[in-house]
Amino acid sequence: MKQGLLRRNSFWLALSLVLMLVSAIVASAVQTVGGAVTVKDMRWETASGRLMNALLFKPTDASADDPRPAVVVSHGWWNNREMQDANYVELARRGYVVVSIDMYGHGDSDPLPNDELEVGGTGMYDAVKLVADLPYVDADRIGVTGHSNGARAANFSIPIDDAADEQLIASVLLVDNDPVYRDEAGAYVNYYGARDVGVIQAQYDEFFFRSYGPEGQVLTPPREYPTTDNAQSFLNFGADPADGEQREAGEVYTDGDAMRVIYSLPQTHPWSTISSGAVGHLVDFFEESLGAPNPLPAGDQVWQVKEVFTTIGLIGFGMFLVAFTRALLGFRAFAGLRLAEPVAAAATTRKGLAWFWGGLVVSALFSGASYVLLSQAPWAGAIAFGTTNLYAPGAVWFIAIWAAINGVAGLAIMVISYLLFGRRNGQDLRTVGVFPGWRRFFHGLGLALTTVAAAFAIVFALDYFFTTDFRLWVIAVKTFTPDKILFALTVLPLFLIYFFANSVAINAFNRFTLRGKEWLNTLLLALFNSLAPIVLVIAQYTTFFVSGYTIPGFGGIYSIWLFPVILILAAAAVISRKIYRATNNPYIAGFINAAVVALISVSNSLVFTY
């Protein structure tokens, strides 16, 4: 690379490091409330005999002489403890002791036995027992809350607590999952007894808050939940709806010292994890139930600052992948991979544009159709939901299989394009890097592996000093335990099929200028990389918001899994183009993208054991 290019790359490398460092510093300052809260990364063997991983947030002035109320918070299925950052930041600011757990099977906690989902309340009740023994916790004021199946973990914890010599749970807030309405005989029941219980309910929840008929047919959509018999029984403390009074969402109802409340919000299931409305209701509920040591208005929230800066760190991480790879080309070990002079993208012909647009349209149609068809396949569903004994998270297998199918389809499209158009118009596959030679191929993989290792070394270092990660909603780059490397290696070949093919298509077959500008070409390819997932998500939620129901046969979880895919595929196109311009080797970026996606996926999912 020329000196000017080297200087520019040095700037981008330095900027990426600054962004990641500033991200960690600010995120840490927010979650420690400027030093008023101590954050501890904990891992211990629980009463259930399993290792649990959690974050502990302790106000610095909490002590045995001034014990504080405590709240155990939990993420949902296929997530981890950091997904509760909005809740633990705001609760810690208000003086609560907070423990945010990795449920069993998630994050760095032990894998979850497939036939023991309720063990220790999927870990939640095991955390409650730990919290109750802390000298600076008021054991009479312990609450639990969880999102989605984290709320189910709270439901699992209630009978365990009821059977204990001393009940520990005083307060329960269920977020985007149903309360228990009936006993085993089918009669309405006050499952929670004298505890305070609240529900935060998404009116467009993809999974819960529906009423069903005797044949299993859906009778009411989630947006009508507050008027249903189930909701009315809950608000009437387990009474049969025929015998209770009509009650409203948003109102707190009491029976003696216990309270019930439903907060109904116009949002989707995963939205609640980054919803200021949901966080505000959580703050109000626990202040009413447990009493906040440092009460603040529900609208006084700063977790969004942490979210913004962890997003900035995520951007810095992506920039680092490109800039560090290009920087390594200046070292002797990898100098043989660098281009002496950048090869400018050329204009294309009218016939070339026709092949370009045709390939994009066919690829997008195949991507969307294959995803829908895969979601309908029983064998794929068995893989996705962990009912097969695969050595990696089931959801990751599902996405990896879909990726590999599209990689093979992309290869087929490129072969057809080359035979019918490229070869006749002078396309040289060696010149554009499709056939770099085995030595350069493996040399490039060494460069890519070095970049991935360096990038995650930074993630681990910043986590060590600041206990933070890089994330935007459901996309997270975080630390992981050694077993995740083995999980990643099992799915890496499938991701490599896709990302190798994708990088070759973007750079060796579709690199040219549009209106004299290469960046327009890159932007368009990034858009089409994500177009099918974008269309599927829009179709799903347009249908849901209009009718109150998701698309028949296309389950809500499949559209939710597409949220991170949209951003990842767009970013992958840009990363591959930037690295290719410096190396003329599409496989370097292909490996980087595949390895990073594999590690991100397995460290943010669910692992069953059998």
Coordinates of C-alpha atoms in Angstrom, one line a residue, residues 1 5-14 16-17 319-339 442-458 578-579 582-583 588-589 591-592:
M1 CA 0.0 0.0 0.0
L5 CA -3.1 4.7 2.3
L6 CA -1.0 3.5 5.2
R7 CA -1.5 6.8 7.1
R8 CA -5.2 6.7 6.5
N9 CA -5.4 3.1 7.7
S10 CA -3.4 4.0 10.8
F11 CA -6.0 6.7 11.5
W12 CA -8.8 4.2 11.2
L13 CA -7.0 1.6 13.3
A14 CA -6.4 4.2 16.0
S16 CA -11.3 1.9 16.2
L17 CA -9.3 1.4 19.3
M319 CA -13.7 -1.1 12.0
F320 CA -10.9 -2.9 13.8
L321 CA -11.4 -6.1 11.8
V322 CA -10.7 -4.1 8.6
A323 CA -8.0 -1.7 9.8
F324 CA -6.0 -4.3 11.7
T325 CA -6.1 -6.7 8.8
R326 CA -4.8 -4.0 6.5
A327 CA -2.2 -2.9 9.1
L328 CA -0.8 -6.5 9.3
L329 CA -0.1 -6.3 5.6
G330 CA 2.7 -3.9 6.5
F331 CA 4.5 -6.6 8.5
R332 CA 6.9 -9.0 7.0
A333 CA 4.9 -12.0 8.0
F334 CA 1.9 -10.9 5.8
A335 CA 3.5 -8.5 3.3
G336 CA 3.3 -11.1 0.5
L337 CA -0.5 -10.8 0.7
R338 CA -0.7 -7.0 0.0
L339 CA -1.3 -5.4 -3.3
F442 CA -3.7 -20.5 3.5
H443 CA -1.5 -17.5 4.1
G444 CA -4.6 -15.4 3.9
L445 CA -6.3 -17.6 6.5
G446 CA -3.4 -17.1 8.8
L447 CA -3.9 -13.4 8.5
A448 CA -7.6 -13.7 9.1
L449 CA -7.1 -15.9 12.2
T450 CA -4.6 -13.4 13.6
T451 CA -7.1 -10.6 13.2
V452 CA -10.0 -12.5 14.8
A453 CA -7.7 -13.5 17.7
A454 CA -6.6 -9.9 18.2
A455 CA -10.1 -8.5 18.0
F456 CA -11.4 -10.9 20.7
A457 CA -8.3 -10.3 22.8
I458 CA -9.4 -6.7 23.1
K578 CA -12.6 -3.1 2.2
I579 CA -10.2 -6.0 2.8
A582 CA -6.0 -4.2 -0.1
T583 CA -5.4 -7.9 -0.9
I588 CA -9.5 -13.4 4.0
A589 CA -12.6 -11.4 4.8
F591 CA -12.9 -16.3 7.1
I592 CA -13.0 -13.3 9.3

